[in-house]
Coordinates of C-alpha atoms and ligand atoms in Angstrom, one line a residue:
M1141 CA 126.1 38.7 -279.9
K1142 CA 129.3 37.1 -280.8
S1143 CA 131.7 34.5 -279.6
F1144 CA 134.9 34.2 -281.4
F1145 CA 137.4 31.5 -281.0
T1146 CA 140.6 31.8 -283.0
T1147 CA 141.8 28.8 -284.9
A1148 CA 144.9 29.6 -286.7
A1149 CA 144.8 32.4 -289.2
C1150 CA 141.1 32.7 -289.1
I1151 CA 138.8 33.9 -286.3
I1152 CA 135.8 31.8 -286.0
T1153 CA 132.7 33.6 -284.9
L1154 CA 129.8 31.9 -283.2
A1155 CA 126.6 33.7 -282.6
F1156 CA 124.2 32.8 -279.9
I1157 CA 121.3 34.1 -278.1
C1158 CA 120.3 34.3 -274.5
V1159 CA 117.2 32.7 -273.5
S1160 CA 114.9 33.8 -270.8
C1161 CA 113.2 32.1 -268.0
N1162 CA 109.8 33.2 -267.0
S1163 CA 109.9 32.5 -263.3
N1164 CA 107.7 34.7 -261.1
S1165 CA 108.2 32.6 -258.0
S1166 CA 111.3 33.7 -256.3
E1167 CA 110.6 37.1 -254.8
S1168 CA 112.7 37.5 -251.7
K1169 CA 111.6 38.3 -248.2
Q1170 CA 114.4 40.9 -247.9
E1171 CA 113.5 44.4 -249.1
V1172 CA 115.9 45.4 -251.7
A1173 CA 115.7 48.2 -254.3
V1174 CA 116.0 46.6 -257.7
P1175 CA 116.3 47.9 -261.3
K1176 CA 113.1 49.3 -262.8
D1177 CA 112.7 46.2 -264.9
S1178 CA 109.3 44.7 -263.9
S1179 CA 110.9 41.3 -263.5
G1180 CA 112.4 42.3 -260.1
R1181 CA 114.3 39.9 -258.0
K1182 CA 114.9 36.4 -259.4
W1183 CA 117.0 33.4 -258.2
W1184 CA 118.9 33.4 -261.4
K1185 CA 119.9 37.0 -261.0
E1186 CA 121.3 36.2 -257.6
A1187 CA 122.9 32.9 -258.6
V1188 CA 126.6 32.3 -259.3
V1189 CA 126.8 29.9 -262.2
Y1190 CA 129.6 27.3 -262.3
Q1191 CA 130.2 25.9 -265.8
I1192 CA 131.2 22.2 -266.0
Y1193 CA 132.8 20.7 -269.1
P1194 CA 131.8 17.1 -268.2
R1195 CA 134.3 15.5 -270.5
S1196 CA 137.2 17.1 -268.6
F1197 CA 135.9 17.3 -265.0
K1198 CA 136.3 13.9 -263.4
D1199 CA 136.5 10.4 -264.8
S1200 CA 135.0 7.7 -262.5
D1201 CA 135.7 4.6 -264.5
G1202 CA 139.2 5.0 -265.9
D1203 CA 138.2 5.3 -269.6
G1204 CA 139.9 8.7 -269.7
I1205 CA 136.7 10.6 -270.2
G1206 CA 134.9 12.6 -267.5
D1207 CA 131.5 11.3 -266.6
L1208 CA 128.4 11.9 -264.5
K1209 CA 129.5 9.7 -261.7
G1210 CA 132.7 11.7 -261.6
I1211 CA 130.7 14.9 -261.2
I1212 CA 128.6 13.3 -258.5
S1213 CA 131.8 12.4 -256.6
K1214 CA 132.7 16.1 -256.6
L1215 CA 129.3 17.6 -255.6
D1216 CA 130.6 18.6 -252.2
Y1217 CA 133.5 20.4 -253.8
I1218 CA 131.1 22.3 -256.0
K1219 CA 128.8 23.0 -253.1
N1220 CA 131.8 24.3 -251.1
L1221 CA 132.6 26.8 -253.8
G1222 CA 129.4 28.6 -252.8
V1223 CA 128.0 28.5 -256.3
N1224 CA 124.3 27.8 -256.6
A1225 CA 123.8 26.8 -260.2
V1226 CA 125.7 24.6 -262.6
W1227 CA 125.7 24.8 -266.4
L1228 CA 126.6 21.4 -267.9
N1229 CA 127.8 21.3 -271.4
P1230 CA 125.8 18.7 -273.5
I1231 CA 125.6 15.2 -272.0
Y1232 CA 123.3 13.6 -274.6
T1233 CA 124.0 10.7 -276.9
S1234 CA 126.4 11.9 -279.5
P1235 CA 129.1 10.6 -281.9
N1236 CA 131.2 13.4 -280.5
D1237 CA 132.3 15.1 -283.7
D1238 CA 132.0 18.3 -281.7
N1239 CA 132.2 16.9 -278.2
G1240 CA 128.5 16.6 -277.7
Y1241 CA 127.3 19.6 -279.7
D1242 CA 126.2 17.0 -282.3
V1243 CA 123.3 15.3 -280.6
S1244 CA 122.0 12.0 -282.0
D1245 CA 119.4 11.4 -279.2
Y1246 CA 118.1 14.4 -277.2
R1247 CA 116.5 12.1 -274.6
N1248 CA 119.4 9.9 -273.7
I1249 CA 122.8 10.2 -272.0
M1250 CA 126.0 9.8 -273.9
K1251 CA 127.5 6.3 -273.2
D1252 CA 130.9 7.9 -272.3
F1253 CA 129.1 9.9 -269.6
G1254 CA 126.9 7.2 -268.0
T1255 CA 123.2 6.4 -267.9
M1256 CA 119.9 8.1 -267.2
E1257 CA 120.1 6.7 -263.7
D1258 CA 123.4 8.5 -263.2
F1259 CA 121.7 11.7 -264.5
N1260 CA 118.8 11.3 -262.0
A1261 CA 121.3 10.8 -259.2
L1262 CA 123.2 13.8 -260.2
L1263 CA 120.1 16.0 -260.3
K1264 CA 119.0 14.7 -257.0
G1265 CA 122.4 15.3 -255.5
M1266 CA 122.5 18.8 -256.8
H1267 CA 119.1 19.6 -255.5
E1268 CA 119.9 18.2 -252.1
R1269 CA 122.7 20.7 -252.0
N1270 CA 120.5 23.6 -253.2
I1271 CA 122.4 23.7 -256.5
K1272 CA 120.3 24.3 -259.7
L1273 CA 121.1 22.5 -262.9
V1274 CA 121.1 24.3 -266.3
M1275 CA 121.1 22.0 -269.4
D1276 CA 122.8 22.9 -272.7
I1277 CA 120.3 22.6 -275.5
V1278 CA 121.7 22.2 -279.0
V1279 CA 118.9 22.8 -281.5
N1280 CA 120.3 24.9 -284.3
H1281 CA 121.5 21.6 -285.5
S1282 CA 121.6 17.9 -284.6
S1283 CA 124.0 15.2 -285.4
D1284 CA 123.9 13.6 -288.9
E1285 CA 123.5 10.3 -286.9
H1286 CA 120.2 11.5 -285.4
E1287 CA 117.3 9.3 -286.5
W1288 CA 115.6 12.5 -287.9
F1289 CA 118.5 13.1 -290.2
K1290 CA 118.9 9.5 -291.2
Q1291 CA 115.2 9.5 -292.3
S1292 CA 115.5 12.9 -293.8
R1293 CA 118.3 12.0 -296.1
S1294 CA 116.7 8.7 -297.1
S1295 CA 114.4 10.1 -299.7
R1296 CA 113.0 13.4 -301.0
T1297 CA 109.6 12.4 -299.8
S1298 CA 110.5 11.3 -296.3
P1299 CA 108.2 12.9 -293.7
Y1300 CA 111.4 14.0 -292.0
R1301 CA 112.8 15.7 -295.2
D1302 CA 111.7 19.2 -294.0
Y1303 CA 113.3 18.7 -290.5
Y1304 CA 116.5 19.9 -292.2
H1305 CA 117.4 22.3 -295.1
W1306 CA 117.8 20.6 -298.4
W1307 CA 118.5 22.0 -301.8
N1308 CA 117.8 19.7 -304.7
A1309 CA 120.7 19.7 -307.1
D1310 CA 118.4 19.8 -310.1
R1311 CA 118.0 23.5 -309.3
G1312 CA 121.8 23.9 -309.6
K1313 CA 124.1 24.9 -306.8
P1314 CA 122.6 26.8 -303.9
A1315 CA 124.0 30.3 -303.1
Y1316 CA 127.2 30.1 -301.0
R1317 CA 126.9 29.8 -297.3
Y1318 CA 129.8 30.0 -294.9
S1319 CA 130.5 27.1 -292.6
L1320 CA 132.5 27.7 -289.4
F1321 CA 133.9 24.2 -289.1
D1322 CA 133.9 22.7 -292.6
I1323 CA 137.4 22.1 -294.1
N1324 CA 136.4 24.1 -297.1
H1325 CA 134.1 26.5 -295.2
D1326 CA 131.3 25.5 -297.5
A1327 CA 128.1 25.0 -295.5
W1328 CA 126.4 23.1 -298.3
R1329 CA 127.2 19.4 -298.5
Y1330 CA 126.3 17.4 -301.5
D1331 CA 124.6 14.0 -300.8
S1332 CA 124.3 11.7 -303.8
L1333 CA 121.6 9.6 -302.2
T1334 CA 118.9 12.1 -303.1
N1335 CA 121.0 14.3 -305.4
A1336 CA 120.7 17.2 -303.0
Y1337 CA 122.7 19.5 -300.7
Y1338 CA 122.1 19.9 -297.0
L1339 CA 123.0 22.9 -294.9
H1340 CA 125.5 22.7 -292.0
Y1341 CA 126.7 26.0 -290.5
F1342 CA 129.1 24.0 -288.3
S1343 CA 130.7 20.6 -289.2
R1344 CA 129.4 18.3 -291.9
K1345 CA 128.2 16.1 -289.1
Q1346 CA 126.0 18.9 -287.7
P1347 CA 123.2 19.5 -290.2
D1348 CA 121.0 22.5 -289.4
L1349 CA 117.5 21.9 -288.3
N1350 CA 114.7 23.6 -290.1
W1351 CA 112.9 25.9 -287.6
E1352 CA 110.3 26.9 -290.3
N1353 CA 108.8 23.5 -289.9
P1354 CA 106.2 23.6 -287.1
K1355 CA 106.5 19.8 -286.6
L1356 CA 110.2 20.1 -285.8
R1357 CA 109.5 23.0 -283.4
Q1358 CA 106.9 20.8 -281.5
E1359 CA 109.5 18.0 -281.3
I1360 CA 111.9 20.4 -279.7
Y1361 CA 109.4 21.8 -277.2
S1362 CA 108.4 18.3 -276.2
M1363 CA 112.0 17.4 -275.7
L1364 CA 112.5 20.6 -273.5
K1365 CA 109.5 19.5 -271.5
F1366 CA 110.9 16.1 -271.0
W1367 CA 113.9 17.6 -269.2
A1368 CA 111.9 20.3 -267.4
D1369 CA 109.6 17.5 -266.1
K1370 CA 112.6 15.8 -264.7
G1371 CA 113.2 18.9 -262.7
V1372 CA 116.1 20.7 -264.4
D1373 CA 116.2 24.4 -263.5
G1374 CA 117.3 26.0 -266.7
F1375 CA 118.4 25.8 -270.3
R1376 CA 121.2 27.3 -272.2
L1377 CA 120.4 27.5 -275.9
D1378 CA 123.4 26.7 -278.1
A1379 CA 123.9 28.8 -281.3
F1380 CA 120.2 29.6 -281.3
G1381 CA 120.8 33.0 -283.0
F1382 CA 121.5 31.0 -286.1
A1383 CA 118.3 29.0 -286.0
A1384 CA 116.1 31.3 -288.1
K1385 CA 116.9 31.4 -291.8
D1386 CA 115.5 32.8 -295.0
T1387 CA 114.8 29.4 -296.6
T1388 CA 114.7 30.8 -300.1
F1389 CA 118.5 31.0 -299.6
P1390 CA 119.1 34.2 -301.6
A1391 CA 122.6 35.0 -302.8
W1392 CA 124.5 37.4 -300.5
P1393 CA 127.2 39.9 -301.6
S1394 CA 130.5 38.3 -302.2
G1395 CA 132.7 38.4 -299.1
F1396 CA 129.7 38.4 -296.8
E1397 CA 131.5 35.7 -294.8
K1398 CA 133.9 38.2 -293.4
D1399 CA 130.9 39.7 -291.5
F1400 CA 128.7 36.6 -291.5
M1401 CA 127.2 37.4 -288.1
R1402 CA 125.2 40.2 -289.8
Y1403 CA 123.7 37.6 -292.1
Y1404 CA 123.4 34.6 -289.7
A1405 CA 122.2 36.1 -286.4
M1406 CA 118.6 37.2 -285.9
G1407 CA 117.1 35.7 -289.0
P1408 CA 113.4 36.0 -289.9
H1409 CA 110.9 34.7 -287.3
L1410 CA 113.6 34.2 -284.6
H1411 CA 111.5 36.2 -282.1
D1412 CA 108.4 34.3 -283.1
Y1413 CA 110.1 31.0 -282.3
L1414 CA 111.3 32.3 -279.0
K1415 CA 107.9 33.6 -278.0
E1416 CA 106.4 30.3 -279.0
M1417 CA 109.0 28.4 -277.0
N1418 CA 108.4 30.6 -274.0
A1419 CA 104.6 30.2 -274.2
E1420 CA 104.9 26.4 -274.7
V1421 CA 107.7 25.6 -272.3
F1422 CA 109.5 28.2 -270.3
S1423 CA 106.4 29.9 -268.9
K1424 CA 105.2 26.6 -267.5
Y1425 CA 108.2 25.9 -265.3
D1426 CA 110.4 27.8 -262.9
V1427 CA 113.4 27.6 -265.2
M1428 CA 116.1 30.0 -266.1
T1429 CA 117.1 30.2 -269.7
V1430 CA 120.2 31.6 -271.3
A1431 CA 121.6 31.2 -274.8
E1432 CA 124.6 32.3 -276.6
G1433 CA 124.9 35.8 -278.0
T1434 CA 122.8 38.8 -278.3
G1435 CA 122.2 39.4 -282.0
N1436 CA 124.0 42.2 -283.7
T1437 CA 123.0 45.3 -281.8
L1438 CA 122.2 46.4 -278.2
Q1439 CA 118.6 46.7 -279.3
D1440 CA 118.7 43.1 -280.5
A1441 CA 119.9 42.1 -277.1
H1442 CA 117.0 43.9 -275.4
N1443 CA 114.5 42.5 -277.8
L1444 CA 115.7 39.0 -276.8
V1445 CA 115.7 39.4 -273.0
D1446 CA 113.5 42.2 -271.8
A1447 CA 111.0 40.8 -269.4
D1448 CA 108.0 42.3 -271.2
R1449 CA 109.0 40.5 -274.4
N1450 CA 108.4 37.0 -273.0
E1451 CA 111.2 35.5 -274.9
L1452 CA 114.5 35.2 -273.1
N1453 CA 115.8 36.8 -269.9
M1454 CA 119.5 36.8 -269.7
A1455 CA 121.9 38.3 -272.3
Y1456 CA 125.2 36.5 -272.8
P1457 CA 127.3 39.1 -274.6
F1458 CA 130.6 38.1 -276.3
E1459 CA 131.9 41.6 -277.1
A1460 CA 134.2 41.7 -274.1
V1461 CA 135.6 38.2 -274.2
D1462 CA 136.5 38.7 -277.9
I1463 CA 138.9 41.6 -277.2
A1464 CA 141.8 39.6 -275.7
K1465 CA 144.4 38.9 -278.3
K1466 CA 147.9 37.2 -278.2
E1467 CA 149.4 40.7 -278.4
G1468 CA 147.4 41.8 -275.4
Y1469 CA 144.4 44.1 -275.1
S1470 CA 143.5 47.6 -274.0
L1471 CA 142.0 48.0 -270.5
L1472 CA 140.4 51.2 -271.7
H1473 CA 138.6 49.2 -274.3
F1474 CA 137.7 46.5 -271.8
K1475 CA 136.2 49.0 -269.4
Q1476 CA 134.3 50.8 -272.2
V1477 CA 132.7 47.5 -273.4
F1478 CA 131.6 46.4 -269.9
T1479 CA 130.4 49.9 -269.0
K1480 CA 128.4 50.2 -272.2
W1481 CA 126.7 46.9 -271.6
D1482 CA 126.0 47.7 -268.0
S1483 CA 124.5 51.1 -268.7
T1484 CA 122.3 49.7 -271.6
F1485 CA 120.9 47.1 -269.2
A1486 CA 120.8 49.4 -266.1
D1487 CA 117.0 49.6 -266.1
K1488 CA 115.8 46.8 -268.2
G1489 CA 116.9 43.3 -269.0
W1490 CA 119.7 41.3 -267.3
L1491 CA 123.2 40.3 -268.3
A1492 CA 125.5 37.3 -267.8
V1493 CA 129.1 38.3 -266.8
F1494 CA 131.9 36.0 -267.8
L1495 CA 135.5 36.0 -269.1
A1496 CA 135.7 32.4 -270.2
N1497 CA 133.8 29.3 -271.2
H1498 CA 134.5 26.0 -273.0
D1499 CA 135.0 27.9 -276.3
Q1500 CA 137.7 30.1 -275.0
A1501 CA 141.3 29.6 -273.9
R1502 CA 142.0 30.1 -270.2
M1503 CA 140.9 33.3 -268.5
V1504 CA 144.2 33.9 -266.6
S1505 CA 146.2 33.3 -269.8
R1506 CA 144.1 35.7 -271.9
F1507 CA 143.0 38.4 -269.5
G1508 CA 145.5 38.1 -266.7
N1509 CA 149.1 37.0 -266.5
D1510 CA 150.0 33.4 -266.3
K1511 CA 153.7 33.9 -265.4
P1512 CA 154.4 32.2 -262.0
E1513 CA 154.9 35.5 -260.2
F1514 CA 151.5 37.0 -261.2
R1515 CA 149.3 34.0 -262.0
D1516 CA 147.6 33.8 -258.6
L1517 CA 147.3 37.5 -258.1
S1518 CA 145.9 38.2 -261.6
S1519 CA 143.5 35.3 -261.4
K1520 CA 142.1 36.5 -258.1
M1521 CA 141.8 40.0 -259.5
L1522 CA 139.8 38.7 -262.5
N1523 CA 137.5 36.6 -260.2
T1524 CA 137.0 39.7 -258.1
F1525 CA 135.9 41.5 -261.2
I1526 CA 133.4 38.9 -262.4
L1527 CA 132.0 38.5 -259.0
S1528 CA 131.6 42.2 -258.3
M1529 CA 129.8 43.2 -261.4
R1530 CA 126.1 43.6 -261.9
G1531 CA 124.7 40.6 -263.8
T1532 CA 124.9 36.9 -263.2
P1533 CA 128.5 35.7 -262.9
Y1534 CA 129.5 32.6 -264.9
C1535 CA 132.7 30.9 -263.6
Y1536 CA 134.3 28.3 -265.8
N1537 CA 135.6 25.2 -264.1
G1538 CA 139.3 25.4 -263.3
D1539 CA 139.3 29.2 -263.3
E1540 CA 138.9 29.0 -259.5
L1541 CA 142.3 27.4 -259.4
A1542 CA 143.9 29.7 -262.0
M1543 CA 144.3 26.8 -264.4
T1544 CA 146.3 28.1 -267.4
N1545 CA 146.6 27.5 -271.2
A1546 CA 148.4 24.3 -271.9
G1547 CA 149.6 25.7 -275.2
F1548 CA 150.5 22.3 -276.8
N1549 CA 152.8 22.9 -279.8
K1550 CA 151.8 19.9 -281.9
I1551 CA 148.6 19.7 -283.8
E1552 CA 148.4 16.0 -282.8
D1553 CA 147.8 17.1 -279.2
Y1554 CA 144.6 18.9 -280.2
N1555 CA 141.1 17.4 -280.4
D1556 CA 138.8 20.4 -281.3
V1557 CA 137.1 19.8 -284.6
A1558 CA 137.3 23.5 -285.5
T1559 CA 141.1 23.6 -285.0
L1560 CA 141.8 20.3 -286.8
N1561 CA 139.6 21.2 -289.8
E1562 CA 141.1 24.7 -290.0
Y1563 CA 144.6 23.2 -289.9
Q1564 CA 143.7 20.9 -292.8
H1565 CA 142.2 23.9 -294.6
Q1566 CA 145.4 26.0 -294.1
K1567 CA 147.4 23.0 -295.3
N1568 CA 145.2 22.7 -298.4
I1569 CA 145.5 26.4 -299.4
G1570 CA 149.3 26.6 -298.5
G1571 CA 148.7 28.8 -295.5
D1572 CA 151.3 29.7 -292.9
L1573 CA 151.1 26.7 -290.6
K1574 CA 153.7 28.1 -288.2
K1575 CA 151.6 31.2 -287.6
F1576 CA 148.5 29.1 -287.4
M1577 CA 150.0 27.0 -284.6
E1578 CA 151.2 30.1 -282.7
N1579 CA 147.6 31.3 -282.7
V1580 CA 146.3 27.9 -281.7
M1581 CA 148.7 27.7 -278.8
F1582 CA 147.3 30.9 -277.4
S1583 CA 143.6 30.8 -278.3
C1584 CA 142.5 27.3 -279.2
R1585 CA 139.5 26.3 -277.0
D1586 CA 141.2 23.0 -276.1
N1587 CA 143.3 25.2 -273.8
G1588 CA 140.2 25.5 -271.7
R1589 CA 139.3 21.8 -272.0
T1590 CA 142.3 20.1 -270.6
P1591 CA 141.5 17.8 -267.6
F1592 CA 140.5 19.5 -264.4
Q1593 CA 143.5 19.5 -262.0
W1594 CA 142.4 17.8 -258.8
D1595 CA 145.7 16.8 -257.2
S1596 CA 149.3 16.0 -258.0
S1597 CA 148.8 12.3 -258.7
N1598 CA 149.0 10.9 -262.2
N1599 CA 147.0 12.9 -264.7
A1600 CA 146.1 15.4 -262.0
G1601 CA 143.8 12.9 -260.4
F1602 CA 141.3 13.3 -263.3
T1603 CA 141.6 9.7 -264.5
T1604 CA 143.4 6.5 -263.8
G1605 CA 143.4 5.8 -267.6
K1606 CA 144.7 7.8 -270.5
P1607 CA 143.0 11.2 -270.7
W1608 CA 141.1 12.0 -273.9
L1609 CA 143.0 15.3 -274.0
K1610 CA 146.5 15.7 -272.5
T1611 CA 146.7 17.1 -269.0
N1612 CA 148.4 20.4 -268.6
P1613 CA 151.9 19.5 -267.3
N1614 CA 151.7 22.2 -264.6
Y1615 CA 149.1 20.1 -262.6
K1616 CA 151.7 19.3 -259.9
L1617 CA 151.8 23.0 -259.1
I1618 CA 148.2 24.0 -259.8
N1619 CA 145.6 21.7 -258.3
A1620 CA 142.6 21.7 -256.0
A1621 CA 144.2 19.5 -253.3
S1622 CA 147.2 21.8 -252.8
Q1623 CA 144.9 24.9 -252.6
E1624 CA 142.4 23.4 -250.3
N1625 CA 144.2 24.0 -247.1
D1626 CA 146.1 27.1 -248.1
A1627 CA 144.2 30.1 -246.8
N1628 CA 145.7 32.3 -249.4
S1629 CA 145.0 30.1 -252.4
C1630 CA 143.1 31.1 -255.4
L1631 CA 140.5 28.5 -254.5
N1632 CA 139.9 30.0 -251.0
Y1633 CA 139.9 33.5 -252.4
F1634 CA 137.2 32.5 -254.9
R1635 CA 135.1 31.1 -252.1
K1636 CA 135.4 34.3 -250.1
M1637 CA 134.5 36.4 -253.0
I1638 CA 131.4 34.3 -253.7
K1639 CA 130.4 34.6 -250.1
L1640 CA 130.9 38.4 -250.2
R1641 CA 128.6 38.6 -253.2
K1642 CA 126.0 36.3 -251.6
D1643 CA 126.0 38.3 -248.4
N1644 CA 125.7 41.7 -250.2
A1645 CA 122.8 42.4 -252.5
V1646 CA 124.6 45.6 -253.5
L1647 CA 127.0 43.4 -255.5
V1648 CA 124.1 41.8 -257.4
Y1649 CA 121.6 44.7 -257.9
G1650 CA 123.6 47.8 -257.0
K1651 CA 124.1 50.7 -259.4
Y1652 CA 127.4 50.5 -261.2
T1653 CA 129.4 53.7 -261.8
L1654 CA 132.8 53.7 -263.5
I1655 CA 135.3 56.0 -261.9
D1656 CA 138.8 57.2 -263.1
K1657 CA 137.5 56.3 -266.5
D1658 CA 140.6 57.2 -268.5
N1659 CA 143.0 55.3 -266.2
P1660 CA 144.7 52.8 -268.6
D1661 CA 145.9 50.5 -265.8
V1662 CA 143.2 50.4 -263.2
Y1663 CA 139.5 49.4 -263.4
A1664 CA 137.6 51.2 -260.6
Y1665 CA 133.9 51.4 -260.0
T1666 CA 131.4 51.8 -257.3
R1667 CA 128.3 49.7 -256.6
E1668 CA 125.4 51.4 -254.7
L1669 CA 122.2 50.1 -253.2
D1670 CA 119.9 51.3 -250.4
G1671 CA 122.5 53.6 -248.9
K1672 CA 125.3 51.0 -249.2
K1673 CA 128.3 51.9 -251.3
F1674 CA 131.1 49.6 -252.3
L1675 CA 134.2 50.5 -254.2
V1676 CA 136.0 48.0 -256.4
L1677 CA 139.7 48.6 -257.3
L1678 CA 141.4 46.4 -259.8
N1679 CA 145.0 46.9 -261.1
F1680 CA 145.2 45.1 -264.4
T1681 CA 148.9 45.5 -264.7
G1682 CA 152.1 43.8 -263.3
K1683 CA 153.4 47.1 -261.9
N1684 CA 152.3 49.5 -259.2
A1685 CA 149.5 51.8 -260.4
I1686 CA 147.8 54.9 -259.0
V1687 CA 144.0 55.3 -259.1
K1688 CA 142.2 58.6 -258.6
T1689 CA 139.0 57.8 -256.9
G1690 CA 138.0 61.3 -255.7
L1691 CA 136.7 59.5 -252.7
D1692 CA 137.6 59.6 -249.0
L1693 CA 139.2 56.2 -248.4
S1694 CA 140.4 57.0 -244.8
K1695 CA 137.4 55.3 -243.1
A1696 CA 136.9 52.7 -245.8
K1697 CA 136.6 49.1 -244.8
V1698 CA 138.4 46.6 -246.8
L1699 CA 136.1 43.6 -247.4
I1700 CA 138.4 41.6 -249.5
N1701 CA 141.9 42.1 -250.9
N1702 CA 144.1 39.7 -252.9
Y1703 CA 147.2 40.9 -250.9
A1704 CA 145.3 40.3 -247.6
A1705 CA 145.8 44.0 -246.8
T1706 CA 143.4 45.5 -244.3
S1707 CA 143.7 49.1 -245.4
I1708 CA 143.8 50.7 -248.9
T1709 CA 145.2 53.7 -250.5
E1710 CA 145.1 55.0 -254.1
S1711 CA 148.4 53.3 -254.8
L1712 CA 147.9 49.7 -255.9
K1713 CA 150.4 46.8 -256.1
P1714 CA 150.7 44.7 -259.2
Y1715 CA 147.3 43.0 -260.0
E1716 CA 146.0 44.2 -256.7
A1717 CA 142.2 43.8 -256.3
A1718 CA 140.1 45.0 -253.4
V1719 CA 136.4 45.5 -252.6
I1720 CA 135.9 48.3 -250.1
E1721 CA 132.9 49.5 -248.2
L1722 CA 132.7 53.3 -248.1
Ligands
NOJ2334 C1 128.5 26.8 -279.6 C2 129.2 25.9 -278.6 O1 129.5 26.6 -277.4 C3 130.4 25.3 -279.2 O2 131.2 24.6 -278.3 C4 129.9 24.5 -280.4 O3 131.1 24.0 -281.1 C5 129.1 25.3 -281.4 N1 128.1 26.0 -280.7 C6 128.3 24.3 -282.3 O4 127.3 23.7 -281.6

């Protein structure tokens, strides 16, 4: 599956897979009909995952960078959201070329974020509050400052040489490989020390690990066990779809990079690696595992996550998040994509449902409407959607407040390695930098990484120092403190919607049926389980809209409505959202 994030004129595509957890231990006491998939009920299917970008969440020591103590200080806030799992972006030692996605020590904590003692306290604090912790595992590549890479590059005969992909220059130049983050988009970097090229699908400081090497694989499994033994509850595998490679590095047709996912995702032996990882690690712990992407086809997705495959268990598909463009998007397309994924996974496998993460610009700016008159309504509508679909909802920090794109118009205000390198690339080739910046302002992932807006004090209460990335100037208006005591706030609506999901298994496991399919303005569907039937109505436009449900709504009970209406008709107000019991 794909994740795109646009940097300027080019769309960068990231492929990732979803990992599975092999937990058999959380069958519930309550009798609920579940999909035919033999895996049945699981805690991770019933969880609501809150994704925290640690660098931007809360700074405890005034250095301008979020940290673990900062997260600890906000555990009650997280608990009060009602979420029961947290996915933390990487917190390991890293030189931060790609904000922690370049790990130089997998068993230690990044200095900026704190210490292992802080981590232990965080995990304990989460568990005391019944919140599970999902770690981000970056093992398609490491940092070039990892000891393995330092050893590997030191000589052609180093025992670590085969931990990475090297091509000796005596053989000539290797066949072209596309790099997502390199200034020249060339994934082979020449290193004069041993007169050889190393492979890096991402930045030059992110050399790809060689999964063909069984020693490397054992190192990774042992590292996963290190964290599982500490008691973490899950793993999210970063970019793992890229891990398996044909190490003969054959030439690919010219222009392959325009469709590089076809070549990069689901390489040879990927399923073998996942089965091995499952047998060696996941099957031994009650952990949930999820990774990015689902390969190239729906069948790939099933092959990765169906319970009987013993690989992964939750597919994290990017097809839907990729359809939002600066010019807008078609709701018909959006509905078609979500409906296709749901029906493909109706009986087997399990899906993650999300509209944002740390690689995307803000949900309300991309899929809703961030103009003042519609921001709250459309944000509540989108959260109603995520939290009423079948699959495990993933909510990105700040989206509960309707945080918006900052849209900085100067390149100096950006930090993202992909954006900065692409800017340089466009400059080098004489590209249209004005157009590039227009795209960046709308879709750069730094829009989703500006500091969390806690209150109206300096820098949104995120830090007492200078924040590593500028705060969105709208923090005086949009912040958690001001929403806390407002019953109609986005924050309180989000809490209510989570409670509704947690109280009603129909929203987790119920059959999904799209209705009024060709309605270009309204997304309507029912969820059904054990004689219970809920109807979800979502007006995706800033005008009144009519929906034709074909259902008798006269006795319907409104369970939640973003206009606080207690009755419902087929005429919906702008961005109106409602969940109704029929
Ligand atoms: C996917 C991560 O989500 C993204 O943030 C990162 O830049 C790339 N993988 C490389 O690790």
